[in-house]
Amino acid sequence: MTVNGERIDWLKKMATGQNIGYWIAPGNEYTTSIPNAVQKIMYPSGMSNPMVLWKTTVNSNSNMDFYQYYSSSSTEPVAKTTSHRKNASGNYYAMLPSDKDTYNWVYAEVRLNDYHMDGLTNTKREAVIVHEMLHGYGLRDLYNNANQASIMFGSVSGTATRLTSDANSILNAKY
Ligand SMILES: [Zn+2]
């Protein structure tokens, strides 16, 4: 699907993504922002979707893992998310973005960069986490300035604070 002329989603998705566990790694300090972001996905204001997420303390029961790291490098973003599937040998690997037009994946890993996250408001933190989770479900970054109000806008100048209708439509279409 396209929004103002640019693709908002990959052709494939998290294989069993409709109802999944999520797991917060030891040492990840965003233990309030992450559940708040989960609520923003499951119960979007004025909209609905079939997404179900439940917190688990067992990593192997999770399909959405949240890690924290710290990097002040100018090339490091606020957060980043990878999608993982098994290769022919049965080992999980982080897919290239373009692979996500060809193969479904099993789980996603979200990495929050504390260097950037620490200075954000709670509202912005939750928006970042919602955005990253949506990557895990198969949505892409938007860069057209016409899409600045979308939760999928790919820069910190994005204005969305919650799940937006363009992204919610994709969740309904995929799941
Ligand atoms: Zn992004």
XYZ file of N, CA and C and ligand atoms in Angstrom:
526
model
N 0.853 -1.202 0.000
C 0.000 0.000 0.000
C 0.885 1.247 0.000
N 0.433 2.297 -0.678
C 1.196 3.546 -0.688
C 0.413 4.655 0.007
N 1.140 5.563 0.613
C 0.571 6.730 1.280
C 1.283 7.956 0.732
N 0.554 8.843 0.103
C 1.164 10.001 -0.540
C 2.351 9.588 -1.419
N 2.168 8.516 -2.155
C 3.150 8.132 -3.154
C 4.294 7.278 -2.679
N 4.349 6.897 -1.418
C 5.430 6.012 -0.981
C 4.874 4.813 -0.234
N 5.580 3.714 -0.377
C 5.127 2.467 0.243
C 5.207 2.553 1.764
N 4.170 2.091 2.424
C 4.150 2.091 3.890
C 4.377 0.695 4.455
N 4.352 -0.340 3.603
C 4.555 -1.679 4.161
C 5.350 -2.577 3.215
N 5.979 -3.573 3.842
C 6.596 -4.657 3.093
C 5.505 -5.640 2.698
N 5.774 -6.450 1.688
C 4.746 -7.357 1.186
C 4.466 -8.488 2.178
N 5.453 -8.855 2.981
C 5.294 -9.958 3.927
C 5.124 -9.428 5.344
N 5.034 -10.350 6.316
C 4.677 -9.956 7.681
C 5.255 -10.940 8.700
N 5.038 -10.618 9.981
C 5.365 -11.583 11.023
C 4.352 -12.724 10.921
N 4.858 -13.956 10.766
C 3.994 -15.073 10.363
C 2.809 -15.279 11.302
N 3.069 -15.273 12.587
C 1.987 -15.501 13.558
C 1.793 -14.256 14.420
N 1.881 -13.090 13.796
C 1.987 -11.842 14.548
C 0.727 -11.330 15.201
N -0.426 -11.898 14.875
C -1.674 -11.321 15.385
C -1.777 -11.414 16.918
N -1.261 -12.487 17.477
C -1.374 -12.723 18.925
C -0.024 -13.220 19.411
N 0.741 -12.336 20.046
C 2.130 -12.682 20.396
C 2.485 -12.223 21.816
N 3.498 -12.858 22.354
C 4.109 -12.389 23.586
C 5.182 -11.364 23.282
N 5.427 -10.470 24.248
C 6.581 -9.570 24.134
C 7.420 -9.679 25.393
N 8.696 -9.409 25.242
C 9.668 -9.647 26.304
C 10.617 -8.465 26.416
N 10.834 -8.011 27.620
C 11.744 -6.889 27.870
C 13.029 -7.440 28.470
N 14.143 -7.211 27.800
C 15.425 -7.770 28.234
C 15.838 -7.191 29.585
N 16.517 -7.997 30.399
C 17.083 -7.468 31.643
C 17.957 -6.250 31.336
N 17.819 -5.200 32.124
C 18.616 -4.004 31.898
C 17.930 -2.969 31.032
N 16.846 -3.353 30.363
C 16.078 -2.371 29.595
C 15.236 -1.565 30.577
N 15.494 -0.256 30.649
C 14.851 0.569 31.685
C 13.475 1.090 31.283
N 13.057 0.833 30.046
C 11.784 1.414 29.571
C 10.604 0.494 29.859
N 10.539 0.078 31.116
C 9.565 -0.923 31.526
C 8.162 -0.340 31.703
N 8.040 0.986 31.659
C 6.720 1.617 31.644
C 6.347 2.043 30.230
N 7.300 2.608 29.509
C 7.021 3.093 28.152
C 6.635 1.950 27.219
N 7.262 0.793 27.370
C 6.969 -0.324 26.466
C 5.527 -0.818 26.646
N 5.083 -1.137 27.864
C 3.669 -1.525 28.009
C 2.701 -0.428 27.563
N 3.041 0.837 27.778
C 2.172 1.922 27.303
C 2.082 1.914 25.780
N 3.202 1.648 25.118
C 3.189 1.571 23.653
C 2.360 0.379 23.181
N 2.469 -0.723 23.896
C 1.652 -1.907 23.568
C 0.164 -1.546 23.637
N -0.222 -0.811 24.683
C -1.624 -0.387 24.813
C -2.038 0.499 23.646
N -1.127 1.349 23.204
C -1.437 2.260 22.086
C -1.648 1.492 20.783
N -1.026 0.324 20.660
C -1.248 -0.497 19.467
C -2.542 -1.291 19.594
N -2.780 -1.879 20.763
C -3.962 -2.745 20.922
C -5.268 -1.951 21.007
N -5.202 -0.754 21.563
C -6.419 0.037 21.793
C -6.252 1.445 21.235
N -6.107 1.560 19.905
C -5.900 2.888 19.310
C -7.165 3.738 19.419
N -6.972 5.007 19.695
C -8.102 5.909 19.899
C -8.975 5.992 18.646
N -10.251 5.625 18.797
C -11.203 5.754 17.705
C -11.059 4.747 16.591
N -10.200 3.741 16.772
C -9.965 2.743 15.723
C -9.920 1.361 16.381
N -9.828 0.334 15.545
C -9.676 -1.012 16.089
C -8.805 -1.835 15.161
N -8.234 -2.897 15.710
C -7.444 -3.863 14.946
C -7.416 -5.158 15.760
N -6.946 -6.245 15.163
C -6.994 -7.535 15.874
C -5.754 -7.831 16.720
N -4.848 -6.853 16.871
C -3.569 -7.172 17.481
C -3.716 -7.480 18.978
N -3.045 -8.551 19.402
C -3.004 -8.945 20.809
C -1.544 -9.138 21.199
N -1.143 -8.511 22.301
C 0.208 -8.684 22.841
C 0.102 -8.940 24.332
N 0.890 -9.859 24.822
C 0.928 -10.159 26.260
C 2.384 -10.251 26.691
N 2.617 -9.723 27.877
C 3.984 -9.680 28.391
C 4.405 -11.058 28.874
N 5.608 -11.446 28.543
C 6.150 -12.700 29.033
C 7.562 -12.463 29.590
N 7.919 -13.235 30.584
C 9.289 -13.173 31.103
C 10.133 -14.308 30.532
N 9.547 -15.087 29.621
C 10.252 -16.205 28.992
C 10.571 -15.822 27.552
N 11.852 -15.590 27.289
C 12.250 -15.070 25.977
C 11.747 -15.948 24.835
N 11.771 -17.264 25.027
C 11.382 -18.164 23.944
C 9.887 -18.097 23.640
N 9.105 -17.499 24.536
C 7.668 -17.319 24.285
C 7.362 -15.984 23.610
N 8.393 -15.192 23.337
C 8.211 -13.847 22.798
C 8.465 -13.803 21.303
N 7.682 -12.997 20.601
C 7.940 -12.703 19.188
C 8.313 -11.238 18.974
N 8.383 -10.462 20.083
C 8.759 -9.050 19.994
C 9.651 -8.772 21.191
N 10.956 -8.741 20.948
C 11.929 -8.605 22.030
C 12.431 -7.161 22.098
N 12.547 -6.642 23.306
C 12.991 -5.260 23.491
C 14.334 -5.226 24.215
N 15.329 -4.711 23.524
C 16.659 -4.550 24.104
C 16.968 -3.061 24.243
N 17.985 -2.770 25.026
C 18.468 -1.403 25.177
C 19.961 -1.402 24.903
N 20.421 -0.346 24.246
C 21.859 -0.186 24.065
C 22.189 1.296 24.195
N 23.457 1.617 24.109
C 23.871 3.003 24.255
C 24.910 3.310 23.205
N 24.605 4.252 22.320
C 25.589 4.702 21.340
C 25.356 6.157 20.991
N 26.394 6.971 21.194
C 26.305 8.386 20.847
C 26.801 8.648 19.428
N 27.111 7.588 18.686
C 27.581 7.748 17.308
C 26.552 8.495 16.475
N 27.031 9.376 15.622
C 26.113 10.188 14.816
C 25.337 9.342 13.816
N 25.791 8.134 13.574
C 25.089 7.279 12.622
C 24.057 6.378 13.301
N 23.978 6.445 14.632
C 23.054 5.569 15.339
C 21.712 6.255 15.565
N 20.626 5.598 15.230
C 19.298 6.190 15.380
C 18.800 6.111 16.823
N 17.618 6.642 17.041
C 16.969 6.562 18.359
C 16.684 5.106 18.716
N 16.324 4.341 17.689
C 15.998 2.928 17.894
C 16.080 2.223 16.552
N 16.169 0.911 16.591
C 16.184 0.149 15.347
C 15.582 -1.234 15.597
N 15.043 -1.795 14.544
C 14.315 -3.057 14.670
C 14.726 -3.996 13.541
N 14.951 -5.256 13.915
C 15.289 -6.266 12.912
C 14.243 -7.378 12.942
N 14.034 -7.985 11.763
C 13.119 -9.123 11.628
C 13.943 -10.380 11.398
N 13.492 -11.494 11.973
C 14.306 -12.706 11.991
C 13.528 -13.906 11.462
N 14.205 -14.665 10.593
C 13.633 -15.911 10.096
C 14.744 -16.956 10.055
N 14.338 -18.197 9.815
C 15.333 -19.278 9.759
C 15.909 -19.395 8.357
N 17.219 -19.646 8.289
C 17.845 -19.938 7.002
C 17.706 -21.429 6.691
N 18.291 -21.847 5.585
C 18.140 -23.232 5.142
C 18.729 -24.222 6.146
N 19.662 -23.756 6.972
C 20.275 -24.617 7.976
C 19.482 -24.634 9.284
N 18.404 -23.866 9.328
C 17.574 -23.870 10.524
C 17.992 -22.866 11.575
N 18.915 -21.969 11.221
C 19.358 -20.954 12.177
C 18.683 -19.612 11.888
N 18.289 -18.932 12.952
C 17.669 -17.616 12.782
C 18.709 -16.586 12.362
N 18.291 -15.678 11.481
C 19.163 -14.574 11.083
C 18.330 -13.306 10.922
N 19.009 -12.163 11.030
C 18.352 -10.871 10.833
C 18.242 -10.607 9.347
N 17.030 -10.425 8.865
C 16.791 -10.268 7.440
C 17.236 -8.889 6.945
N 17.642 -8.835 5.685
C 17.799 -7.547 5.026
C 16.394 -6.962 4.820
N 16.285 -5.635 4.844
C 14.957 -5.064 4.622
C 14.277 -5.600 3.356
N 15.032 -5.718 2.280
C 14.415 -6.162 1.020
C 13.895 -7.591 1.097
N 14.450 -8.406 2.011
C 13.943 -9.774 2.203
C 12.482 -9.766 2.642
N 12.051 -8.640 3.220
C 10.713 -8.594 3.803
C 9.614 -8.437 2.751
N 10.027 -8.316 1.482
C 9.059 -8.431 0.387
C 8.906 -9.873 -0.076
N 9.785 -10.752 0.390
C 9.811 -12.131 -0.118
C 9.406 -13.161 0.920
N 9.851 -12.956 2.149
C 9.657 -13.970 3.193
C 8.931 -13.395 4.402
N 8.007 -14.158 4.954
C 7.521 -13.847 6.292
C 8.639 -14.086 7.304
N 8.475 -13.538 8.483
C 9.462 -13.748 9.529
C 8.773 -14.271 10.777
N 9.599 -14.674 11.762
C 9.070 -15.327 12.959
C 8.974 -14.348 14.127
N 10.023 -13.550 14.291
C 10.011 -12.609 15.424
C 10.795 -11.353 15.061
N 10.655 -10.336 15.909
C 11.363 -9.066 15.715
C 12.100 -8.689 16.993
N 13.213 -7.993 16.817
C 13.976 -7.454 17.942
C 14.042 -5.937 17.819
N 13.577 -5.258 18.870
C 13.613 -3.797 18.919
C 14.777 -3.391 19.817
N 15.603 -2.472 19.334
C 16.726 -1.974 20.140
C 16.561 -0.478 20.366
N 16.434 -0.111 21.635
C 16.255 1.289 22.005
C 17.606 1.864 22.407
N 17.981 2.976 21.771
C 19.267 3.608 22.053
C 19.099 4.595 23.195
N 19.588 4.211 24.351
C 19.393 5.021 25.547
C 19.992 6.417 25.413
N 21.026 6.544 24.591
C 21.638 7.863 24.386
C 20.593 8.871 23.910
N 19.721 8.420 23.005
C 18.670 9.299 22.476
C 17.383 9.214 23.295
N 17.013 8.000 23.698
C 15.712 7.804 24.366
C 15.640 8.567 25.685
N 16.770 8.633 26.378
C 16.787 9.210 27.715
C 16.306 10.664 27.728
N 16.575 11.389 26.638
C 16.228 12.804 26.606
C 14.832 13.103 26.091
N 14.090 12.077 25.709
C 12.766 12.302 25.133
C 11.690 12.379 26.217
N 10.584 13.022 25.884
C 9.417 12.977 26.771
C 8.838 11.563 26.749
N 8.051 11.241 27.765
C 7.398 9.925 27.780
C 6.538 9.724 26.537
N 5.840 10.764 26.114
C 4.973 10.661 24.934
C 5.789 10.327 23.692
N 6.928 10.992 23.533
C 7.764 10.736 22.357
C 8.392 9.345 22.432
N 8.794 8.943 23.629
C 9.344 7.588 23.791
C 8.339 6.545 23.340
N 7.102 6.722 23.786
C 6.068 5.746 23.414
C 5.828 5.761 21.912
N 5.885 6.940 21.301
C 5.717 7.023 19.842
C 6.844 6.274 19.132
N 8.070 6.442 19.627
C 9.207 5.734 19.040
C 9.001 4.221 19.144
N 8.547 3.767 20.303
C 8.375 2.318 20.506
C 7.238 1.787 19.635
N 6.133 2.521 19.542
C 5.048 2.111 18.645
C 5.579 1.990 17.214
N 6.324 3.001 16.778
C 6.910 3.016 15.425
C 7.780 1.780 15.198
N 8.627 1.471 16.156
C 9.522 0.319 16.003
C 8.744 -0.996 15.985
N 7.740 -1.101 16.842
C 6.912 -2.315 16.839
C 6.239 -2.489 15.479
N 5.815 -1.387 14.891
C 5.181 -1.464 13.575
C 6.174 -1.949 12.520
N 7.444 -1.558 12.652
C 8.460 -2.167 11.775
C 8.435 -3.690 11.949
N 8.339 -4.124 13.196
C 8.329 -5.561 13.459
C 7.140 -6.268 12.829
N 6.053 -5.535 12.655
C 4.858 -6.108 12.032
C 4.890 -5.996 10.502
N 5.844 -5.228 9.962
C 5.964 -5.177 8.504
C 5.747 -3.822 7.871
N 5.752 -2.770 8.680
C 5.598 -1.430 8.111
C 6.956 -0.780 7.861
N 6.975 0.129 6.916
C 8.204 0.788 6.476
C 8.231 2.248 6.920
N 9.432 2.829 6.882
C 9.568 4.263 7.143
C 9.005 5.075 5.985
N 8.398 6.185 6.318
C 7.937 7.171 5.340
C 8.826 8.409 5.449
N 9.153 9.006 4.318
C 10.024 10.192 4.334
C 9.440 11.393 3.606
N 8.370 11.159 2.841
C 7.708 12.268 2.166
C 7.168 13.238 3.220
N 7.479 14.514 3.100
C 7.027 15.479 4.112
C 5.518 15.495 4.281
N 4.808 15.052 3.244
C 3.347 14.971 3.345
C 2.931 13.930 4.382
N 3.861 13.060 4.749
C 3.565 12.005 5.716
C 4.124 12.289 7.105
N 4.434 13.532 7.378
C 5.059 13.878 8.660
C 4.162 13.548 9.853
N 2.857 13.527 9.640
C 1.936 13.244 10.748
C 1.702 11.753 10.948
N 2.312 10.914 10.099
C 2.154 9.463 10.247
C 3.103 8.924 11.303
N 2.646 7.919 12.043
C 3.527 7.259 13.017
C 4.712 6.615 12.309
N 4.611 6.356 10.995
C 5.715 5.728 10.278
C 6.682 6.740 9.667
N 6.489 8.036 9.934
C 7.475 9.010 9.444
C 8.835 8.659 10.041
N 9.849 8.626 9.186
C 11.121 8.030 9.575
C 12.134 8.974 10.184
N 11.703 10.098 10.694
C 12.644 11.009 11.339
C 12.016 11.569 12.605
N 12.861 12.076 13.499
C 12.357 12.553 14.791
C 11.472 13.778 14.635
N 11.426 14.367 13.445
C 10.531 15.501 13.228
C 9.086 15.065 12.990
N 8.845 13.757 12.997
C 7.474 13.264 12.885
C 6.639 13.746 14.057
N 5.371 13.998 13.821
C 4.526 14.605 14.854
C 3.578 13.615 15.533
N 3.498 12.382 15.049
C 2.538 11.433 15.618
C 2.941 11.044 17.037
N 1.944 10.891 17.898
C 2.205 10.443 19.263
C 1.575 9.090 19.540
N 0.904 8.526 18.537
C 0.193 7.257 18.745
C 0.033 6.586 17.388
N -0.609 5.424 17.382
C -0.912 4.715 16.144
C -1.797 5.598 15.264
N -1.401 5.777 13.998
C -2.185 6.597 13.084
C -2.976 5.702 12.125
N -3.990 6.266 11.497
C -4.953 5.455 10.736
C -4.311 4.747 9.550
N -3.299 5.352 8.924
C -2.634 4.677 7.809
C -1.994 3.374 8.279
N -1.310 3.441 9.422
C -0.656 2.243 9.953
C -1.680 1.235 10.469
N -2.737 1.728 11.098
C -3.766 0.821 11.609
C -4.427 0.047 10.464
N -4.594 0.695 9.317
C -5.163 0.010 8.147
C -4.283 -1.157 7.712
N -2.969 -0.967 7.794
C -2.052 -2.038 7.410
C -2.160 -3.206 8.391
N -2.242 -2.900 9.680
C -2.395 -3.985 10.663
C -3.654 -4.792 10.373
N -4.731 -4.107 10.030
C -5.973 -4.815 9.707
C -5.841 -5.628 8.425
N -5.115 -5.108 7.468
C -4.956 -5.834 6.202
C -4.066 -7.060 6.369
N -3.023 -6.936 7.175
C -2.058 -8.034 7.316
C -2.511 -9.081 8.319
N -3.209 -8.662 9.360
C -3.485 -9.565 10.473
C -4.977 -9.738 10.748
Zn 11.635 3.627 11.364
